[in-house]
Amino acid sequence: MSTGNRQLGYSNSDFRSMKTWCCGSTCKDGADFVMKIHRSAHNHEQWLPQHKSQRTTPAIFIPVTCLRNSTRPGCPDPAARYDGEEVLAEFQQQNQQGLGFYLRNVKQRANYQYASPISPLSPVDFSPVPSISPEVSSISSVSNSINSRYGVPILQQHRLQPLTLSNRNVKNVSGLNSFPNLALNKGFGSMGMSARPKTHFSISHFIFFLVFFHLCLPPLPCQKQALIDAAAAISDGKSESAAEILTRLQQTANARGTSEQRLASYMVSALKSRVNPTQHPPAVSEIYDKEHAVSTQMLYDVSPCFKLGFMAANLAILEATTEQGFHKIHVLDFDIGQGGQYVHLLHALAAKKKRDNNNNPDASLKITAFIDFTTAGEEKLKIVGEGLKALANRIGVSLIFHARNLNIGELTREKLQVESNEALAVNFAFKLYKLPDESVTTENLRDELLRRVKGLSPMVMTVVEQEMNTNTAPLIARVRDSYEYYSALFDSLDATVSRENLDRVRIEEGLGRRMGNSVACEGRDRVERCEVFGKWRARMGMAGFQLRPMSRLTVDSLRSKLNSGTRGNPGFSVNEESGGICFGWMGRTLTVASAWR
């Protein structure tokens, strides 16, 4: 028997039993906290009598074997002794912001019954009954993979309750591990806590349980998996499980932290709307307000993946009309926004006019923007048109701008005043995904609009969309794809916009509203209904369109613009795939531009 154990009154079998029990635990972190306990307890032996019958405060063992992952030098001896009162003070200081325990004046001889959130073992009764060996039930199988991942049977858990003045006798404390195979006829018996004359459960014993609960709490899985688990719980109708996961995720989320923490903040908020829509209203009306429109335009201006998508559509229009020898272009735009796309198109026309030595005085651009297909009112469209006209006059391009208020059934070449010498082009840039399809309503506005546009016989139709599958996908898949997509988008913004830029906050808040609408809303309330390029190809084919691949010259021109705008940042990419031009970040495609006829 070691000297330390002999002085404390413990047998070698007691110590081995405690060591064996600890090695079987799941302690993986918290090493720094335990090391503090070791150091704080060194050189405090004045309270330790030579015989266990004289002690008023028993020693607490925290074996070094529990710190399997720690390789720190100077690791204390397994038989180190701890002053329960001093450990109590430090434990309170370490956890006052987390667990919220207040352990002053803990009454002795209280009945302690623990319902374990960690293990489905039977509760252990620590009532002051001498010579009792409680029976511990075997561990039951965990039927739910989410529960096993988090280490807690969440639906049957007893929440951790802070000890206050009203319940400081600790009779109703739950949330601590049940310890298997405890023989309580001598205090802690086989755990290594040898017998005391008094059989009540002391403060030091209680702290022992708290320390191991703190250390053995299973770590939260990766953020993405935790969000998927929460979505799975919501889909299964297990609101309490989802709430528990989201509560733990909330501790790592931070709207002003890293890109991962900011993303977690928005995703947690969106899923909370699914759990409790009354307390956390989903983003419905916010998608249509002015602030969201401004933040969206900011995203288009600063993100190369969106900005180049607009440029690709413009180049496709110029390429198609030039091949057919037209000098007059008539573009129908169903969501013109702030008109930023046509700034680039006007400059491209001016450059073309200069290359042609002004041999085509009739060259012009006509833009018809629609009112009832956008969130823009007539006044807003008027302002956009005036701004574009001023630019066109300045660079020497003839521009005609019309704002139309037509229903889908009124989309005819006569109503739109399309002239015979005009090349008709239709632009759908980040518009089609917001239209409800057959999964929402029998009207199927998305396919109906495509069929009507096909009836106009346009020379080219351009489509720019986000590469994300959130239309008909179930909630779990929607959360997974949204997380992967917005994670890449948030990271890409770090490469183009500094954290100090005030517009950055507004952009990300707009993305947060998009995530919230995509994840938290259903039916007509869900506006964010993106689809991947493969699905768009199938939908275009059903509407009668054929893919019109863009030329290699267009792809090279876009790649050159990307390199000049991002200083050759290798994270961004421009690739031609399956007839569309893909713009991405670190291998993840964010937007795809395509042309059709």
PDB file of C-alpha atoms in Angstrom, residues 100-346:
ATOM      1  CA  GLY A 100     -24.900  28.286 -12.342  1.00  0.00           C
ATOM      2  CA  PHE A 101     -24.404  26.182  -9.218  1.00  0.00           C
ATOM      3  CA  TYR A 102     -24.520  27.824  -5.836  1.00  0.00           C
ATOM      4  CA  LEU A 103     -23.355  25.293  -3.306  1.00  0.00           C
ATOM      5  CA  ARG A 104     -23.020  27.322  -0.149  1.00  0.00           C
ATOM      6  CA  ASN A 105     -24.683  25.898   2.931  1.00  0.00           C
ATOM      7  CA  VAL A 106     -25.399  22.512   1.410  1.00  0.00           C
ATOM      8  CA  LYS A 107     -27.271  20.647   4.070  1.00  0.00           C
ATOM      9  CA  GLN A 108     -25.950  17.332   5.262  1.00  0.00           C
ATOM     10  CA  ARG A 109     -27.937  14.159   5.597  1.00  0.00           C
ATOM     11  CA  ALA A 110     -30.062  15.048   2.594  1.00  0.00           C
ATOM     12  CA  ASN A 111     -31.485  12.408   0.297  1.00  0.00           C
ATOM     13  CA  TYR A 112     -29.807  12.579  -3.087  1.00  0.00           C
ATOM     14  CA  GLN A 113     -31.312  10.822  -6.046  1.00  0.00           C
ATOM     15  CA  TYR A 114     -29.792  11.339  -9.439  1.00  0.00           C
ATOM     16  CA  ALA A 115     -31.516  10.767 -12.745  1.00  0.00           C
ATOM     17  CA  SER A 116     -28.654  10.541 -15.166  1.00  0.00           C
ATOM     18  CA  PRO A 117     -28.719  12.526 -18.413  1.00  0.00           C
ATOM     19  CA  ILE A 118     -25.594  10.740 -19.569  1.00  0.00           C
ATOM     20  CA  SER A 119     -26.374   7.090 -19.003  1.00  0.00           C
ATOM     21  CA  PRO A 120     -29.706   5.307 -18.770  1.00  0.00           C
ATOM     22  CA  LEU A 121     -28.545   3.576 -15.600  1.00  0.00           C
ATOM     23  CA  SER A 122     -30.955   3.293 -12.742  1.00  0.00           C
ATOM     24  CA  PRO A 123     -30.855   6.211 -10.306  1.00  0.00           C
ATOM     25  CA  VAL A 124     -28.571   5.667  -7.316  1.00  0.00           C
ATOM     26  CA  ASP A 125     -30.026   6.403  -3.927  1.00  0.00           C
ATOM     27  CA  PHE A 126     -27.602   8.181  -1.646  1.00  0.00           C
ATOM     28  CA  SER A 127     -29.931   8.298   1.314  1.00  0.00           C
ATOM     29  CA  PRO A 128     -28.272   7.829   4.743  1.00  0.00           C
ATOM     30  CA  VAL A 129     -29.094   4.139   5.137  1.00  0.00           C
ATOM     31  CA  PRO A 130     -26.092   2.115   6.351  1.00  0.00           C
ATOM     32  CA  SER A 131     -24.962  -1.190   4.913  1.00  0.00           C
ATOM     33  CA  ILE A 132     -26.851  -0.943   1.627  1.00  0.00           C
ATOM     34  CA  SER A 133     -25.463  -1.972  -1.742  1.00  0.00           C
ATOM     35  CA  PRO A 134     -27.738  -0.471  -4.400  1.00  0.00           C
ATOM     36  CA  GLU A 135     -28.506  -2.467  -7.467  1.00  0.00           C
ATOM     37  CA  VAL A 136     -27.553  -0.798 -10.717  1.00  0.00           C
ATOM     38  CA  SER A 137     -29.429  -1.754 -13.858  1.00  0.00           C
ATOM     39  CA  SER A 138     -27.640  -2.597 -17.069  1.00  0.00           C
ATOM     40  CA  ILE A 139     -27.303  -0.080 -19.833  1.00  0.00           C
ATOM     41  CA  SER A 140     -30.229  -0.227 -22.258  1.00  0.00           C
ATOM     42  CA  SER A 141     -29.778   0.078 -25.980  1.00  0.00           C
ATOM     43  CA  VAL A 142     -30.199   3.521 -27.463  1.00  0.00           C
ATOM     44  CA  SER A 143     -32.806   3.438 -30.191  1.00  0.00           C
ATOM     45  CA  ASN A 144     -32.207   6.911 -31.495  1.00  0.00           C
ATOM     46  CA  SER A 145     -28.912   7.706 -33.241  1.00  0.00           C
ATOM     47  CA  ILE A 146     -29.203  11.346 -32.278  1.00  0.00           C
ATOM     48  CA  ASN A 147     -29.447  10.473 -28.612  1.00  0.00           C
ATOM     49  CA  SER A 148     -26.450   8.169 -28.784  1.00  0.00           C
ATOM     50  CA  ARG A 149     -24.415  10.822 -30.575  1.00  0.00           C
ATOM     51  CA  TYR A 150     -25.101  13.380 -27.903  1.00  0.00           C
ATOM     52  CA  GLY A 151     -24.771  10.865 -25.080  1.00  0.00           C
ATOM     53  CA  VAL A 152     -28.132  11.767 -23.576  1.00  0.00           C
ATOM     54  CA  PRO A 153     -31.582  10.250 -23.876  1.00  0.00           C
ATOM     55  CA  ILE A 154     -32.882  13.720 -24.579  1.00  0.00           C
ATOM     56  CA  LEU A 155     -36.575  12.980 -24.600  1.00  0.00           C
ATOM     57  CA  GLN A 156     -36.311  11.392 -21.157  1.00  0.00           C
ATOM     58  CA  GLN A 157     -33.778  13.735 -19.658  1.00  0.00           C
ATOM     59  CA  HIS A 158     -34.092  15.676 -16.424  1.00  0.00           C
ATOM     60  CA  ARG A 159     -32.764  19.135 -17.039  1.00  0.00           C
ATOM     61  CA  LEU A 160     -29.838  20.428 -15.066  1.00  0.00           C
ATOM     62  CA  GLN A 161     -31.229  22.738 -12.401  1.00  0.00           C
ATOM     63  CA  PRO A 162     -29.230  25.497 -10.685  1.00  0.00           C
ATOM     64  CA  LEU A 163     -29.086  25.265  -6.932  1.00  0.00           C
ATOM     65  CA  THR A 164     -30.650  28.306  -5.340  1.00  0.00           C
ATOM     66  CA  LEU A 165     -31.615  29.276  -1.836  1.00  0.00           C
ATOM     67  CA  SER A 166     -34.981  27.657  -2.388  1.00  0.00           C
ATOM     68  CA  ASN A 167     -33.597  24.235  -3.265  1.00  0.00           C
ATOM     69  CA  ARG A 168     -30.117  24.219  -1.810  1.00  0.00           C
ATOM     70  CA  ASN A 169     -30.734  21.037   0.115  1.00  0.00           C
ATOM     71  CA  VAL A 170     -30.015  19.459  -3.275  1.00  0.00           C
ATOM     72  CA  LYS A 171     -32.839  16.956  -2.966  1.00  0.00           C
ATOM     73  CA  ASN A 172     -33.969  17.532  -6.520  1.00  0.00           C
ATOM     74  CA  VAL A 173     -30.627  17.899  -8.258  1.00  0.00           C
ATOM     75  CA  SER A 174     -30.391  16.037 -11.542  1.00  0.00           C
ATOM     76  CA  GLY A 175     -27.927  16.013 -14.354  1.00  0.00           C
ATOM     77  CA  LEU A 176     -25.065  14.055 -12.764  1.00  0.00           C
ATOM     78  CA  ASN A 177     -23.715  10.709 -13.848  1.00  0.00           C
ATOM     79  CA  SER A 178     -24.944   7.574 -12.262  1.00  0.00           C
ATOM     80  CA  PHE A 179     -21.878   5.666 -11.131  1.00  0.00           C
ATOM     81  CA  PRO A 180     -21.991   1.908 -11.693  1.00  0.00           C
ATOM     82  CA  ASN A 181     -21.217  -0.695  -9.083  1.00  0.00           C
ATOM     83  CA  LEU A 182     -21.075   1.584  -6.051  1.00  0.00           C
ATOM     84  CA  ALA A 183     -21.107  -0.024  -2.632  1.00  0.00           C
ATOM     85  CA  LEU A 184     -22.369   2.676  -0.337  1.00  0.00           C
ATOM     86  CA  ASN A 185     -22.153   0.845   2.938  1.00  0.00           C
ATOM     87  CA  LYS A 186     -18.869   2.632   3.553  1.00  0.00           C
ATOM     88  CA  GLY A 187     -19.452   6.033   2.031  1.00  0.00           C
ATOM     89  CA  PHE A 188     -17.972   5.531  -1.447  1.00  0.00           C
ATOM     90  CA  GLY A 189     -16.762   1.974  -0.789  1.00  0.00           C
ATOM     91  CA  SER A 190     -15.395   0.408  -3.929  1.00  0.00           C
ATOM     92  CA  MET A 191     -14.852   3.763  -5.642  1.00  0.00           C
ATOM     93  CA  GLY A 192     -11.861   4.385  -3.461  1.00  0.00           C
ATOM     94  CA  MET A 193     -13.681   6.775  -1.124  1.00  0.00           C
ATOM     95  CA  SER A 194     -13.210   4.766   2.003  1.00  0.00           C
ATOM     96  CA  ALA A 195     -15.663   4.603   4.875  1.00  0.00           C
ATOM     97  CA  ARG A 196     -16.468   7.409   7.252  1.00  0.00           C
ATOM     98  CA  PRO A 197     -18.219   7.118  10.557  1.00  0.00           C
ATOM     99  CA  LYS A 198     -20.942   9.392   9.223  1.00  0.00           C
ATOM    100  CA  THR A 199     -22.863   7.997   6.293  1.00  0.00           C
ATOM    101  CA  HIS A 200     -24.275  11.219   4.925  1.00  0.00           C
ATOM    102  CA  PHE A 201     -23.256  12.604   1.523  1.00  0.00           C
ATOM    103  CA  SER A 202     -20.837  15.486   2.081  1.00  0.00           C
ATOM    104  CA  ILE A 203     -19.962  18.597   0.095  1.00  0.00           C
ATOM    105  CA  SER A 204     -16.717  17.042  -1.091  1.00  0.00           C
ATOM    106  CA  HIS A 205     -18.475  13.984  -2.437  1.00  0.00           C
ATOM    107  CA  PHE A 206     -20.927  16.240  -4.222  1.00  0.00           C
ATOM    108  CA  ILE A 207     -18.116  18.215  -5.822  1.00  0.00           C
ATOM    109  CA  PHE A 208     -16.586  14.939  -6.965  1.00  0.00           C
ATOM    110  CA  PHE A 209     -19.744  14.225  -8.915  1.00  0.00           C
ATOM    111  CA  LEU A 210     -19.841  17.745 -10.352  1.00  0.00           C
ATOM    112  CA  VAL A 211     -16.238  17.570 -11.523  1.00  0.00           C
ATOM    113  CA  PHE A 212     -16.783  14.322 -13.365  1.00  0.00           C
ATOM    114  CA  PHE A 213     -20.028  15.537 -14.862  1.00  0.00           C
ATOM    115  CA  HIS A 214     -18.121  18.560 -16.135  1.00  0.00           C
ATOM    116  CA  LEU A 215     -15.383  16.368 -17.623  1.00  0.00           C
ATOM    117  CA  CYS A 216     -17.434  13.490 -18.965  1.00  0.00           C
ATOM    118  CA  LEU A 217     -20.133  15.463 -20.776  1.00  0.00           C
ATOM    119  CA  PRO A 218     -19.938  14.203 -24.363  1.00  0.00           C
ATOM    120  CA  PRO A 219     -18.587  16.823 -26.749  1.00  0.00           C
ATOM    121  CA  LEU A 220     -20.949  18.361 -29.273  1.00  0.00           C
ATOM    122  CA  PRO A 221     -20.474  16.809 -32.728  1.00  0.00           C
ATOM    123  CA  CYS A 222     -19.367  19.003 -35.614  1.00  0.00           C
ATOM    124  CA  GLN A 223     -21.559  22.011 -36.202  1.00  0.00           C
ATOM    125  CA  LYS A 224     -22.924  20.757 -39.517  1.00  0.00           C
ATOM    126  CA  GLN A 225     -23.883  17.371 -38.084  1.00  0.00           C
ATOM    127  CA  ALA A 226     -25.489  18.972 -35.033  1.00  0.00           C
ATOM    128  CA  LEU A 227     -27.696  21.126 -37.270  1.00  0.00           C
ATOM    129  CA  ILE A 228     -28.651  18.079 -39.333  1.00  0.00           C
ATOM    130  CA  ASP A 229     -29.501  16.214 -36.125  1.00  0.00           C
ATOM    131  CA  ALA A 230     -31.696  19.090 -35.002  1.00  0.00           C
ATOM    132  CA  ALA A 231     -33.473  19.052 -38.372  1.00  0.00           C
ATOM    133  CA  ALA A 232     -33.968  15.281 -38.059  1.00  0.00           C
ATOM    134  CA  ALA A 233     -35.471  15.716 -34.609  1.00  0.00           C
ATOM    135  CA  ILE A 234     -37.814  18.403 -35.926  1.00  0.00           C
ATOM    136  CA  SER A 235     -38.861  16.176 -38.826  1.00  0.00           C
ATOM    137  CA  ASP A 236     -39.616  13.355 -36.370  1.00  0.00           C
ATOM    138  CA  GLY A 237     -41.699  15.662 -34.187  1.00  0.00           C
ATOM    139  CA  LYS A 238     -39.191  15.548 -31.328  1.00  0.00           C
ATOM    140  CA  SER A 239     -39.242  19.197 -30.379  1.00  0.00           C
ATOM    141  CA  GLU A 240     -37.552  18.687 -27.022  1.00  0.00           C
ATOM    142  CA  SER A 241     -34.618  16.888 -28.645  1.00  0.00           C
ATOM    143  CA  ALA A 242     -34.262  19.624 -31.246  1.00  0.00           C
ATOM    144  CA  ALA A 243     -34.443  22.344 -28.591  1.00  0.00           C
ATOM    145  CA  GLU A 244     -31.713  20.650 -26.558  1.00  0.00           C
ATOM    146  CA  ILE A 245     -29.380  20.410 -29.560  1.00  0.00           C
ATOM    147  CA  LEU A 246     -30.042  24.014 -30.572  1.00  0.00           C
ATOM    148  CA  THR A 247     -29.408  25.184 -27.014  1.00  0.00           C
ATOM    149  CA  ARG A 248     -25.978  23.592 -27.072  1.00  0.00           C
ATOM    150  CA  LEU A 249     -25.289  24.970 -30.559  1.00  0.00           C
ATOM    151  CA  GLN A 250     -26.258  28.447 -29.398  1.00  0.00           C
ATOM    152  CA  GLN A 251     -23.268  28.408 -27.064  1.00  0.00           C
ATOM    153  CA  THR A 252     -20.870  28.290 -30.023  1.00  0.00           C
ATOM    154  CA  ALA A 253     -22.858  30.561 -32.349  1.00  0.00           C
ATOM    155  CA  ASN A 254     -21.871  34.204 -32.637  1.00  0.00           C
ATOM    156  CA  ALA A 255     -23.287  36.662 -35.180  1.00  0.00           C
ATOM    157  CA  ARG A 256     -20.037  38.682 -34.918  1.00  0.00           C
ATOM    158  CA  GLY A 257     -17.564  35.796 -34.689  1.00  0.00           C
ATOM    159  CA  THR A 258     -15.863  33.679 -37.334  1.00  0.00           C
ATOM    160  CA  SER A 259     -17.658  32.796 -40.558  1.00  0.00           C
ATOM    161  CA  GLU A 260     -18.548  29.417 -39.061  1.00  0.00           C
ATOM    162  CA  GLN A 261     -19.915  30.991 -35.883  1.00  0.00           C
ATOM    163  CA  ARG A 262     -21.927  33.546 -37.847  1.00  0.00           C
ATOM    164  CA  LEU A 263     -23.379  30.827 -40.047  1.00  0.00           C
ATOM    165  CA  ALA A 264     -24.318  28.803 -36.965  1.00  0.00           C
ATOM    166  CA  SER A 265     -26.101  31.808 -35.500  1.00  0.00           C
ATOM    167  CA  TYR A 266     -28.342  32.194 -38.549  1.00  0.00           C
ATOM    168  CA  MET A 267     -28.981  28.473 -38.928  1.00  0.00           C
ATOM    169  CA  VAL A 268     -29.850  28.048 -35.243  1.00  0.00           C
ATOM    170  CA  SER A 269     -32.247  30.979 -35.482  1.00  0.00           C
ATOM    171  CA  ALA A 270     -33.899  29.415 -38.544  1.00  0.00           C
ATOM    172  CA  LEU A 271     -34.361  26.040 -36.861  1.00  0.00           C
ATOM    173  CA  LYS A 272     -35.683  27.671 -33.723  1.00  0.00           C
ATOM    174  CA  SER A 273     -38.413  29.126 -35.905  1.00  0.00           C
ATOM    175  CA  ARG A 274     -39.392  25.570 -36.793  1.00  0.00           C
ATOM    176  CA  VAL A 275     -39.500  24.543 -33.136  1.00  0.00           C
ATOM    177  CA  ASN A 276     -41.277  27.636 -31.814  1.00  0.00           C
ATOM    178  CA  PRO A 277     -42.542  29.936 -34.600  1.00  0.00           C
ATOM    179  CA  THR A 278     -44.416  32.109 -32.106  1.00  0.00           C
ATOM    180  CA  GLN A 279     -41.350  33.014 -30.076  1.00  0.00           C
ATOM    181  CA  HIS A 280     -39.036  33.028 -33.111  1.00  0.00           C
ATOM    182  CA  PRO A 281     -41.059  34.259 -36.125  1.00  0.00           C
ATOM    183  CA  PRO A 282     -39.703  33.017 -39.468  1.00  0.00           C
ATOM    184  CA  ALA A 283     -38.496  35.373 -42.185  1.00  0.00           C
ATOM    185  CA  VAL A 284     -41.523  35.883 -44.433  1.00  0.00           C
ATOM    186  CA  SER A 285     -42.346  39.549 -44.970  1.00  0.00           C
ATOM    187  CA  GLU A 286     -38.689  40.566 -44.491  1.00  0.00           C
ATOM    188  CA  ILE A 287     -37.861  38.962 -47.833  1.00  0.00           C
ATOM    189  CA  TYR A 288     -39.909  41.657 -49.583  1.00  0.00           C
ATOM    190  CA  ASP A 289     -38.852  44.771 -47.693  1.00  0.00           C
ATOM    191  CA  LYS A 290     -36.512  47.508 -48.873  1.00  0.00           C
ATOM    192  CA  GLU A 291     -33.634  46.566 -46.576  1.00  0.00           C
ATOM    193  CA  HIS A 292     -33.496  43.070 -48.020  1.00  0.00           C
ATOM    194  CA  ALA A 293     -33.449  44.439 -51.566  1.00  0.00           C
ATOM    195  CA  VAL A 294     -30.530  46.728 -50.652  1.00  0.00           C
ATOM    196  CA  SER A 295     -28.539  43.937 -48.992  1.00  0.00           C
ATOM    197  CA  THR A 296     -29.149  41.698 -52.023  1.00  0.00           C
ATOM    198  CA  GLN A 297     -27.798  44.340 -54.393  1.00  0.00           C
ATOM    199  CA  MET A 298     -24.746  44.724 -52.159  1.00  0.00           C
ATOM    200  CA  LEU A 299     -24.131  40.991 -52.436  1.00  0.00           C
ATOM    201  CA  TYR A 300     -24.327  41.202 -56.231  1.00  0.00           C
ATOM    202  CA  ASP A 301     -21.822  44.072 -56.220  1.00  0.00           C
ATOM    203  CA  VAL A 302     -19.154  42.494 -53.995  1.00  0.00           C
ATOM    204  CA  SER A 303     -19.345  38.756 -54.715  1.00  0.00           C
ATOM    205  CA  PRO A 304     -17.499  37.706 -57.888  1.00  0.00           C
ATOM    206  CA  CYS A 305     -19.711  34.636 -58.219  1.00  0.00           C
ATOM    207  CA  PHE A 306     -22.838  36.786 -58.547  1.00  0.00           C
ATOM    208  CA  LYS A 307     -21.302  39.685 -60.423  1.00  0.00           C
ATOM    209  CA  LEU A 308     -19.756  37.385 -63.027  1.00  0.00           C
ATOM    210  CA  GLY A 309     -23.068  35.575 -63.390  1.00  0.00           C
ATOM    211  CA  PHE A 310     -24.644  38.813 -64.599  1.00  0.00           C
ATOM    212  CA  MET A 311     -21.701  39.430 -66.926  1.00  0.00           C
ATOM    213  CA  ALA A 312     -22.069  35.932 -68.375  1.00  0.00           C
ATOM    214  CA  ALA A 313     -25.714  36.652 -69.201  1.00  0.00           C
ATOM    215  CA  ASN A 314     -24.751  39.929 -70.897  1.00  0.00           C
ATOM    216  CA  LEU A 315     -22.027  38.263 -72.975  1.00  0.00           C
ATOM    217  CA  ALA A 316     -24.438  35.498 -73.999  1.00  0.00           C
ATOM    218  CA  ILE A 317     -26.930  38.137 -75.199  1.00  0.00           C
ATOM    219  CA  LEU A 318     -24.255  39.993 -77.200  1.00  0.00           C
ATOM    220  CA  GLU A 319     -22.911  36.758 -78.633  1.00  0.00           C
ATOM    221  CA  ALA A 320     -26.321  35.521 -79.802  1.00  0.00           C
ATOM    222  CA  THR A 321     -27.445  38.799 -81.336  1.00  0.00           C
ATOM    223  CA  THR A 322     -24.127  39.474 -83.073  1.00  0.00           C
ATOM    224  CA  GLU A 323     -24.146  36.048 -84.713  1.00  0.00           C
ATOM    225  CA  GLN A 324     -27.513  36.856 -86.293  1.00  0.00           C
ATOM    226  CA  GLY A 325     -26.375  40.290 -87.433  1.00  0.00           C
ATOM    227  CA  PHE A 326     -28.772  42.336 -85.297  1.00  0.00           C
ATOM    228  CA  HIS A 327     -27.778  45.777 -84.042  1.00  0.00           C
ATOM    229  CA  LYS A 328     -30.905  46.483 -82.059  1.00  0.00           C
ATOM    230  CA  ILE A 329     -31.402  44.466 -78.894  1.00  0.00           C
ATOM    231  CA  HIS A 330     -34.643  44.283 -76.932  1.00  0.00           C
ATOM    232  CA  VAL A 331     -34.226  42.728 -73.460  1.00  0.00           C
ATOM    233  CA  LEU A 332     -37.143  41.620 -71.284  1.00  0.00           C
ATOM    234  CA  ASP A 333     -36.141  41.607 -67.616  1.00  0.00           C
ATOM    235  CA  PHE A 334     -38.506  40.178 -65.043  1.00  0.00           C
ATOM    236  CA  ASP A 335     -36.485  41.296 -62.002  1.00  0.00           C
ATOM    237  CA  ILE A 336     -34.248  44.212 -62.858  1.00  0.00           C
ATOM    238  CA  GLY A 337     -33.462  45.124 -59.261  1.00  0.00           C
ATOM    239  CA  GLN A 338     -31.216  48.174 -59.153  1.00  0.00           C
ATOM    240  CA  GLY A 339     -30.297  47.778 -62.811  1.00  0.00           C
ATOM    241  CA  GLY A 340     -26.666  46.979 -62.061  1.00  0.00           C
ATOM    242  CA  GLN A 341     -26.475  44.210 -64.645  1.00  0.00           C
ATOM    243  CA  TYR A 342     -27.074  46.645 -67.498  1.00  0.00           C
ATOM    244  CA  VAL A 343     -24.239  48.940 -66.504  1.00  0.00           C
ATOM    245  CA  HIS A 344     -21.876  46.261 -67.773  1.00  0.00           C
ATOM    246  CA  LEU A 345     -24.023  45.607 -70.858  1.00  0.00           C
ATOM    247  CA  LEU A 346     -24.024  49.307 -71.802  1.00  0.00           C
TER     248      LEU A 346
END
